[in-house]
Coordinates of C-alpha atoms and ligand atoms in Angstrom, one line a residue:
M1 CA 137.7 16.5 120.4
L2 CA 135.6 14.8 117.7
L3 CA 137.4 12.7 115.0
R4 CA 135.0 12.5 112.2
E5 CA 134.3 10.5 109.0
L6 CA 136.6 7.6 109.8
T7 CA 136.5 4.0 108.7
L8 CA 136.7 2.1 112.0
V9 CA 138.5 -1.3 112.0
D10 CA 138.6 -3.6 115.0
R11 CA 137.5 -7.0 116.1
D12 CA 133.8 -6.0 115.4
G13 CA 134.7 -5.5 111.7
V14 CA 134.9 -2.5 109.3
R15 CA 132.4 0.3 109.5
R16 CA 132.0 4.1 109.2
G17 CA 132.1 6.1 112.4
D18 CA 133.2 9.0 114.5
L19 CA 135.2 9.0 117.7
R20 CA 134.9 11.4 120.6
V21 CA 138.1 11.9 122.7
A22 CA 138.2 13.4 126.1
D23 CA 140.7 13.2 128.9
G24 CA 142.7 10.6 127.0
E25 CA 139.8 8.3 126.5
L26 CA 137.3 7.3 123.8
V27 CA 134.1 8.6 125.4
A28 CA 131.8 7.9 122.5
V29 CA 131.9 5.8 119.3
G30 CA 129.4 5.9 116.4
D31 CA 127.6 8.5 114.4
L32 CA 128.3 11.7 116.4
D33 CA 127.4 15.4 116.0
P34 CA 129.9 18.0 117.2
R35 CA 129.0 19.7 120.4
D36 CA 129.2 23.5 120.8
D37 CA 132.9 24.6 120.8
E38 CA 134.1 21.0 120.3
V39 CA 137.3 20.8 118.3
V40 CA 136.6 18.7 115.2
A41 CA 139.2 16.9 113.1
D42 CA 137.8 15.8 109.8
L43 CA 139.6 12.6 108.9
A44 CA 137.6 11.4 105.9
G45 CA 139.5 8.7 103.9
K46 CA 141.4 7.5 107.0
F47 CA 141.1 4.1 108.5
A48 CA 141.3 4.0 112.4
L49 CA 142.3 1.0 114.4
P50 CA 143.0 0.5 118.1
G51 CA 146.7 0.9 118.7
L52 CA 148.4 -2.4 118.1
V53 CA 149.3 -4.7 121.0
D54 CA 152.5 -6.8 120.6
A55 CA 152.4 -9.7 123.0
H56 CA 156.1 -10.5 122.8
V57 CA 158.8 -7.8 122.6
H58 CA 162.4 -7.6 123.9
F59 CA 163.3 -4.0 124.5
S60 CA 166.7 -5.2 125.8
L61 CA 167.7 -6.5 122.3
S62 CA 168.0 -4.3 119.2
G63 CA 168.3 -6.9 116.4
E64 CA 172.0 -7.7 117.0
R65 CA 173.4 -10.9 115.5
T66 CA 174.2 -12.3 119.0
V67 CA 173.2 -11.3 122.5
D68 CA 176.9 -11.1 123.4
D69 CA 176.9 -7.4 122.7
V70 CA 174.0 -6.9 125.2
V71 CA 175.3 -9.1 128.0
D72 CA 178.3 -6.7 128.6
M73 CA 176.1 -3.5 128.8
T74 CA 175.8 -1.8 132.2
D75 CA 172.3 -1.3 133.6
A76 CA 172.5 2.3 132.7
E77 CA 173.3 1.6 129.0
L78 CA 170.7 -1.0 128.8
A79 CA 168.1 1.3 130.3
L80 CA 168.8 3.9 127.6
V81 CA 168.7 1.4 124.8
E82 CA 165.4 0.0 126.1
A83 CA 164.0 3.6 126.3
R84 CA 164.9 4.2 122.6
N85 CA 163.4 0.8 121.6
A86 CA 160.1 1.6 123.5
R87 CA 159.8 5.0 121.7
K88 CA 160.3 3.4 118.3
T89 CA 157.7 0.8 119.0
L90 CA 155.2 3.4 120.1
E91 CA 155.9 5.7 117.0
A92 CA 155.1 2.7 114.8
G93 CA 151.6 2.4 116.2
V94 CA 152.1 -0.1 119.0
T95 CA 150.5 1.3 122.1
G96 CA 150.6 -1.8 124.3
V97 CA 153.3 -4.5 124.8
R98 CA 154.1 -7.5 126.9
A99 CA 157.8 -6.8 127.6
M100 CA 159.7 -10.1 127.9
G101 CA 162.2 -8.7 130.4
A102 CA 165.9 -8.4 131.1
R103 CA 167.4 -7.9 134.5
D104 CA 164.7 -5.7 136.1
I105 CA 164.9 -2.9 133.6
D106 CA 161.6 -3.6 131.8
V107 CA 159.5 -3.1 134.9
Q108 CA 161.3 0.2 135.6
L109 CA 160.6 1.3 132.0
R110 CA 157.0 0.2 132.4
D111 CA 156.6 2.5 135.4
R112 CA 158.5 5.4 133.9
V113 CA 156.3 5.2 130.7
A114 CA 153.2 5.1 132.9
A115 CA 154.4 8.2 134.8
G116 CA 154.9 10.0 131.5
D117 CA 158.7 10.4 131.9
V118 CA 159.7 8.7 128.7
P119 CA 157.6 7.8 125.6
G120 CA 156.6 4.2 125.1
P121 CA 153.7 1.8 124.9
R122 CA 151.7 0.7 127.9
A123 CA 153.4 -2.4 129.1
V124 CA 152.9 -5.6 131.1
A125 CA 156.5 -6.5 132.1
N126 CA 158.6 -9.1 133.7
C127 CA 162.1 -9.4 134.9
R128 CA 164.4 -12.3 134.1
S129 CA 163.2 -15.3 132.1
I130 CA 163.7 -18.5 134.0
T131 CA 165.7 -21.2 132.3
A132 CA 167.5 -24.4 133.1
T133 CA 171.2 -24.0 134.1
G134 CA 173.0 -23.4 130.9
G135 CA 169.6 -23.3 129.0
H136 CA 168.2 -20.9 126.4
G137 CA 168.7 -17.3 127.3
H138 CA 170.8 -18.0 130.3
H139 CA 173.0 -14.9 129.6
L140 CA 170.2 -12.6 130.6
G141 CA 168.0 -15.0 132.5
R142 CA 167.7 -16.6 135.9
E143 CA 169.1 -20.2 135.8
I144 CA 167.4 -22.8 138.0
T145 CA 168.0 -26.4 139.0
G146 CA 165.2 -28.2 140.8
P147 CA 161.6 -27.3 141.9
N148 CA 162.6 -25.4 145.1
D149 CA 164.9 -23.2 143.1
A150 CA 162.1 -22.8 140.5
R151 CA 159.8 -21.4 143.3
R152 CA 162.6 -19.1 144.6
A153 CA 163.2 -17.8 141.1
V154 CA 159.5 -16.9 140.7
R155 CA 159.4 -15.2 144.1
E156 CA 162.5 -13.2 143.2
Q157 CA 160.9 -11.9 140.0
A158 CA 157.7 -11.1 141.8
K159 CA 159.7 -9.1 144.4
L160 CA 161.3 -7.1 141.6
G161 CA 157.9 -6.1 140.1
A162 CA 157.3 -8.8 137.5
E163 CA 153.7 -9.2 136.4
F164 CA 154.1 -12.5 134.7
I165 CA 156.6 -15.3 134.5
K166 CA 158.4 -16.4 131.4
F167 CA 160.3 -19.7 131.3
M168 CA 162.2 -21.6 128.7
V169 CA 160.8 -25.1 128.4
T170 CA 163.0 -25.9 125.3
G171 CA 166.3 -24.8 123.9
G172 CA 166.5 -21.8 121.5
V173 CA 167.8 -20.7 118.2
T174 CA 169.9 -17.9 119.5
T175 CA 171.6 -19.7 122.4
P176 CA 174.6 -21.9 121.4
G177 CA 174.6 -25.4 122.9
T178 CA 170.9 -25.5 123.4
D179 CA 168.5 -27.7 121.3
P180 CA 165.2 -26.3 120.2
D181 CA 163.7 -29.7 120.2
E182 CA 164.8 -30.8 123.6
V183 CA 162.7 -30.4 126.8
A184 CA 165.0 -28.5 129.1
L185 CA 162.9 -28.4 132.3
T186 CA 161.6 -31.4 134.3
D187 CA 157.9 -31.8 135.1
D188 CA 158.6 -31.0 138.8
E189 CA 160.2 -27.7 137.8
L190 CA 157.4 -26.8 135.4
D191 CA 154.8 -27.6 138.0
A192 CA 156.6 -25.5 140.6
L193 CA 157.0 -22.5 138.3
V194 CA 153.4 -22.4 137.2
D195 CA 152.0 -23.0 140.6
E196 CA 154.1 -20.4 142.2
A197 CA 153.2 -17.9 139.6
H198 CA 149.5 -18.5 139.7
R199 CA 149.5 -18.3 143.5
R200 CA 150.6 -14.7 143.1
G201 CA 148.1 -13.9 140.3
M202 CA 150.8 -13.8 137.6
H203 CA 150.2 -15.5 134.3
T204 CA 152.9 -17.7 132.8
S205 CA 154.5 -17.8 129.4
T206 CA 156.8 -20.3 127.9
H207 CA 159.3 -20.1 125.1
A208 CA 158.8 -23.4 123.3
H209 CA 159.9 -24.8 119.9
G210 CA 159.6 -28.6 120.2
A211 CA 156.2 -30.3 120.5
A212 CA 157.2 -32.3 123.6
G213 CA 158.1 -29.1 125.4
V214 CA 154.8 -27.5 124.4
T215 CA 152.9 -30.5 125.7
A216 CA 154.8 -30.6 129.0
A217 CA 154.4 -26.9 129.7
V218 CA 150.6 -27.0 128.8
Q219 CA 150.1 -30.0 131.1
A220 CA 151.8 -28.0 133.9
G221 CA 149.2 -25.2 133.3
V222 CA 151.1 -22.6 131.3
D223 CA 148.9 -19.8 129.9
T224 CA 150.7 -18.7 126.7
V225 CA 153.1 -20.6 124.3
E226 CA 155.7 -18.5 122.5
H227 CA 156.7 -19.6 119.0
G228 CA 155.2 -23.1 119.0
T229 CA 157.5 -23.9 116.1
F230 CA 157.1 -27.7 115.8
L231 CA 153.6 -28.3 117.0
D232 CA 152.2 -31.8 116.5
E233 CA 148.7 -33.0 116.8
E234 CA 149.0 -33.8 120.5
A235 CA 150.4 -30.4 121.3
I236 CA 147.6 -28.7 119.4
E237 CA 145.0 -30.9 121.2
V238 CA 146.3 -30.1 124.6
M239 CA 146.5 -26.4 123.8
L240 CA 142.8 -26.5 122.8
A241 CA 141.8 -28.6 125.7
E242 CA 143.6 -26.3 128.3
D243 CA 142.6 -23.0 126.5
V244 CA 146.2 -22.0 125.9
T245 CA 147.1 -19.1 123.6
L246 CA 149.8 -19.3 120.9
V247 CA 152.0 -16.3 120.3
P248 CA 153.5 -17.4 117.0
T249 CA 156.2 -14.7 116.5
L250 CA 156.5 -15.4 112.8
S251 CA 158.6 -12.3 112.4
A252 CA 161.6 -13.9 114.3
P253 CA 162.6 -16.6 111.8
Y254 CA 161.5 -14.4 108.8
H255 CA 164.1 -11.9 109.5
I256 CA 166.9 -14.4 110.2
V257 CA 166.1 -16.3 107.0
R258 CA 166.3 -13.0 105.0
N259 CA 169.6 -12.0 106.7
V260 CA 171.1 -15.5 106.7
D261 CA 174.5 -14.4 105.4
A262 CA 175.0 -12.1 108.3
A263 CA 173.7 -14.6 111.0
T264 CA 176.1 -16.7 113.0
A265 CA 176.7 -20.2 111.7
D266 CA 174.8 -21.7 114.7
V267 CA 171.7 -19.5 114.2
R268 CA 171.8 -20.2 110.5
R269 CA 171.9 -23.9 110.9
K270 CA 169.0 -23.9 113.4
T271 CA 166.8 -21.5 111.4
E272 CA 167.1 -23.5 108.1
H273 CA 165.5 -26.3 110.1
V274 CA 162.9 -24.1 111.7
Y275 CA 161.3 -21.7 109.2
E276 CA 159.1 -23.9 107.0
R277 CA 158.1 -26.1 109.9
H278 CA 157.2 -22.9 111.9
I279 CA 154.8 -21.7 109.2
E280 CA 153.2 -25.1 108.8
S281 CA 152.7 -25.3 112.6
F282 CA 151.0 -21.9 112.7
R283 CA 148.7 -22.9 109.9
R284 CA 147.7 -26.1 111.6
A285 CA 147.1 -24.4 114.9
V286 CA 144.9 -21.7 113.3
E287 CA 142.9 -24.3 111.4
A288 CA 142.4 -26.3 114.6
G289 CA 141.1 -23.2 116.3
V290 CA 143.9 -22.4 118.8
R291 CA 143.6 -18.8 120.1
V292 CA 146.4 -16.7 118.7
A293 CA 147.8 -13.4 120.1
G294 CA 150.1 -11.4 117.8
G295 CA 153.6 -11.0 119.0
T296 CA 156.8 -10.3 117.1
D297 CA 159.8 -11.3 119.3
A298 CA 161.1 -7.8 118.3
G299 CA 164.8 -7.3 119.2
T300 CA 165.9 -10.8 118.1
P301 CA 168.4 -10.9 115.2
F302 CA 167.5 -8.4 112.5
N303 CA 163.9 -8.1 113.9
M304 CA 163.8 -4.4 114.5
H305 CA 161.7 -2.5 116.8
G306 CA 159.1 -0.4 114.9
A307 CA 158.5 -3.1 112.2
N308 CA 156.0 -4.8 114.5
A309 CA 152.9 -4.5 112.2
A310 CA 154.6 -6.8 109.6
E311 CA 153.5 -9.7 112.0
I312 CA 149.9 -9.0 110.9
E313 CA 150.9 -9.4 107.3
F314 CA 152.7 -12.7 108.0
M315 CA 149.7 -14.0 110.0
S316 CA 147.4 -13.1 107.1
E317 CA 149.7 -14.7 104.7
Y318 CA 149.8 -18.0 106.4
G319 CA 146.3 -18.9 107.5
M320 CA 144.3 -16.0 109.0
S321 CA 142.2 -13.3 107.3
P322 CA 143.6 -9.9 107.7
L323 CA 140.8 -9.0 110.1
E324 CA 141.5 -12.0 112.2
A325 CA 145.2 -11.1 112.3
I326 CA 144.4 -7.6 113.3
E327 CA 142.2 -8.9 116.1
A328 CA 145.0 -11.2 117.2
M329 CA 147.3 -8.2 117.5
T330 CA 144.8 -5.9 119.2
A331 CA 141.9 -7.2 121.3
T332 CA 143.2 -10.8 121.8
A333 CA 146.7 -9.7 122.7
A334 CA 145.5 -7.1 125.1
E335 CA 143.1 -9.6 126.8
V336 CA 145.7 -12.4 127.0
V337 CA 148.5 -10.3 128.5
G338 CA 146.2 -8.4 130.8
L339 CA 146.3 -4.8 129.3
E340 CA 142.9 -3.4 130.2
G341 CA 141.1 -0.7 128.2
Q342 CA 143.0 -1.4 125.1
G343 CA 142.7 -3.3 121.8
T344 CA 139.2 -2.2 120.7
L345 CA 137.4 1.0 119.6
E346 CA 134.9 1.0 122.4
A347 CA 133.7 3.9 124.7
G348 CA 135.6 3.8 127.9
T349 CA 139.0 2.6 126.5
H350 CA 142.1 4.6 126.1
A351 CA 142.3 6.9 123.0
D352 CA 145.1 4.8 121.6
L353 CA 144.8 4.8 117.8
L354 CA 146.6 4.0 114.7
L355 CA 145.3 5.8 111.5
C356 CA 146.3 4.7 108.0
D357 CA 145.4 5.7 104.5
A358 CA 144.5 2.4 103.0
D359 CA 142.1 -0.4 104.1
P360 CA 144.3 -2.8 106.2
T361 CA 141.8 -5.6 105.8
S362 CA 142.6 -5.7 102.0
D363 CA 146.2 -4.7 102.4
P364 CA 147.8 -5.3 105.8
T365 CA 151.0 -3.6 104.6
A366 CA 149.1 -0.3 105.1
L367 CA 149.8 -0.7 108.8
N368 CA 153.6 -0.6 108.3
D369 CA 153.7 3.2 107.9
P370 CA 150.8 4.7 109.9
A371 CA 149.6 8.2 109.0
L372 CA 149.0 9.1 112.6
V373 CA 149.5 7.4 116.0
L374 CA 147.7 8.6 119.2
K375 CA 148.2 7.4 122.7
G376 CA 145.9 8.8 125.3
G377 CA 144.5 11.2 122.7
E378 CA 148.0 12.8 122.0
V379 CA 149.9 12.5 118.7
V380 CA 152.9 10.3 119.3
G381 CA 153.8 9.2 115.7
G382 CA 152.8 9.0 112.1
S383 CA 154.3 10.0 108.8
D384 CA 151.4 12.1 107.5
R385 CA 152.7 15.5 108.4
E386 CA 149.6 17.3 107.3
S387 CA 147.2 15.6 109.5
R388 CA 149.7 15.5 112.3
T389 CA 150.1 19.3 112.2
A390 CA 146.3 19.8 111.9
F391 CA 145.7 17.4 114.8
E392 CA 148.4 19.0 117.0
R393 CA 146.9 22.5 116.3
A394 CA 143.4 21.3 117.1
G395 CA 144.7 19.7 120.3
A396 CA 146.6 22.8 121.2
S397 CA 143.6 25.0 120.7
G398 CA 141.5 22.6 122.7
S399 CA 143.8 22.8 125.7
A400 CA 144.1 26.6 125.3
T401 CA 140.3 26.8 125.6
A402 CA 140.4 24.5 128.7
R403 CA 143.1 26.8 130.2
A404 CA 141.0 29.9 129.5
V405 CA 138.0 28.3 131.0
R406 CA 139.9 27.3 134.1
S407 CA 141.6 30.7 134.6
G408 CA 138.1 32.3 134.2
L409 CA 136.9 30.1 137.1
D410 CA 139.8 31.1 139.4
Ligands
ZN1 ZN1 161.4 -13.9 122.7

């Protein structure tokens, strides 16, 4: 199938172009002429981006005020909730995610999505986040005390199918009794976590608010820093020196601040302190040249699955150009989390596309309500019914032709 007359938008910039889709992949990109009998979709006026890649989502959470409601769910309930959240994410134009884990459900979901059993984005997933005993996220995490226990915890996650390891180097906003500024894991524990993960070819990610925690985790060799709320000069310097990626998750405090009356008192108190500093921190990191991958922390209080594209708007508002923010939440995110064949409009990648009606490099909010979303060349979302119907009809006639050809050969 040939998608014609598009304006292509990816890390290489904005330009006119056509896309040829076959067997779920982009097989050619550029100024293309239709082949004999090729199904053609004329999409003049549409802007095409690679499907978004969200480097930080929680399918286990659904924007609840507190995680208490989730902790009591059975595995079966949680699996169904996760499947719903994955579908919403995909329909909104996110075709790749790093799923931050809960029990071992995200890895099962990843596999079922890959097998085509349930709709969802392609995923890199882990199991339980690793945290100090009583530390941030302990309700759904794996609590550790000591470096040997740290190694054991990493091995347990690997055994369950985790592809990366996430740990909590500081306290968090949503866990009562933990302090976002305090370093919660010892250097020995951090070294053990990172070493054990890297031995198994897994990358490591740390939840980190306070600067001392960021610095400690980076010195232990962590690969991505989530939030980076209170970065200071030293933390930014070590991140640059060690080539560490920041996943700023600006969506997380944004939604809490806007729903502050409904938040718990503990969350409210911590977020007031957090939000302005978080934006300032992000701005300084961008100015200093720290690599940024877009991630929303979707699922945290009032931060709903399917609103992921707003992170691009926030990143463009606070220091990046819209095109840089798009790159952060497509090519860079895919590269950093290890999703291959995604995040760019290049031949040989998955035909995972987000189409919108306005230029997202002048108005990033155009991404919030995509006209059409494709995954592997199939329509999986989008609010533009007309092009959706036209596309599905074209797709159906394409496969009917293929069937006719095959039955003729039999
Ligand atoms: Zn998170």
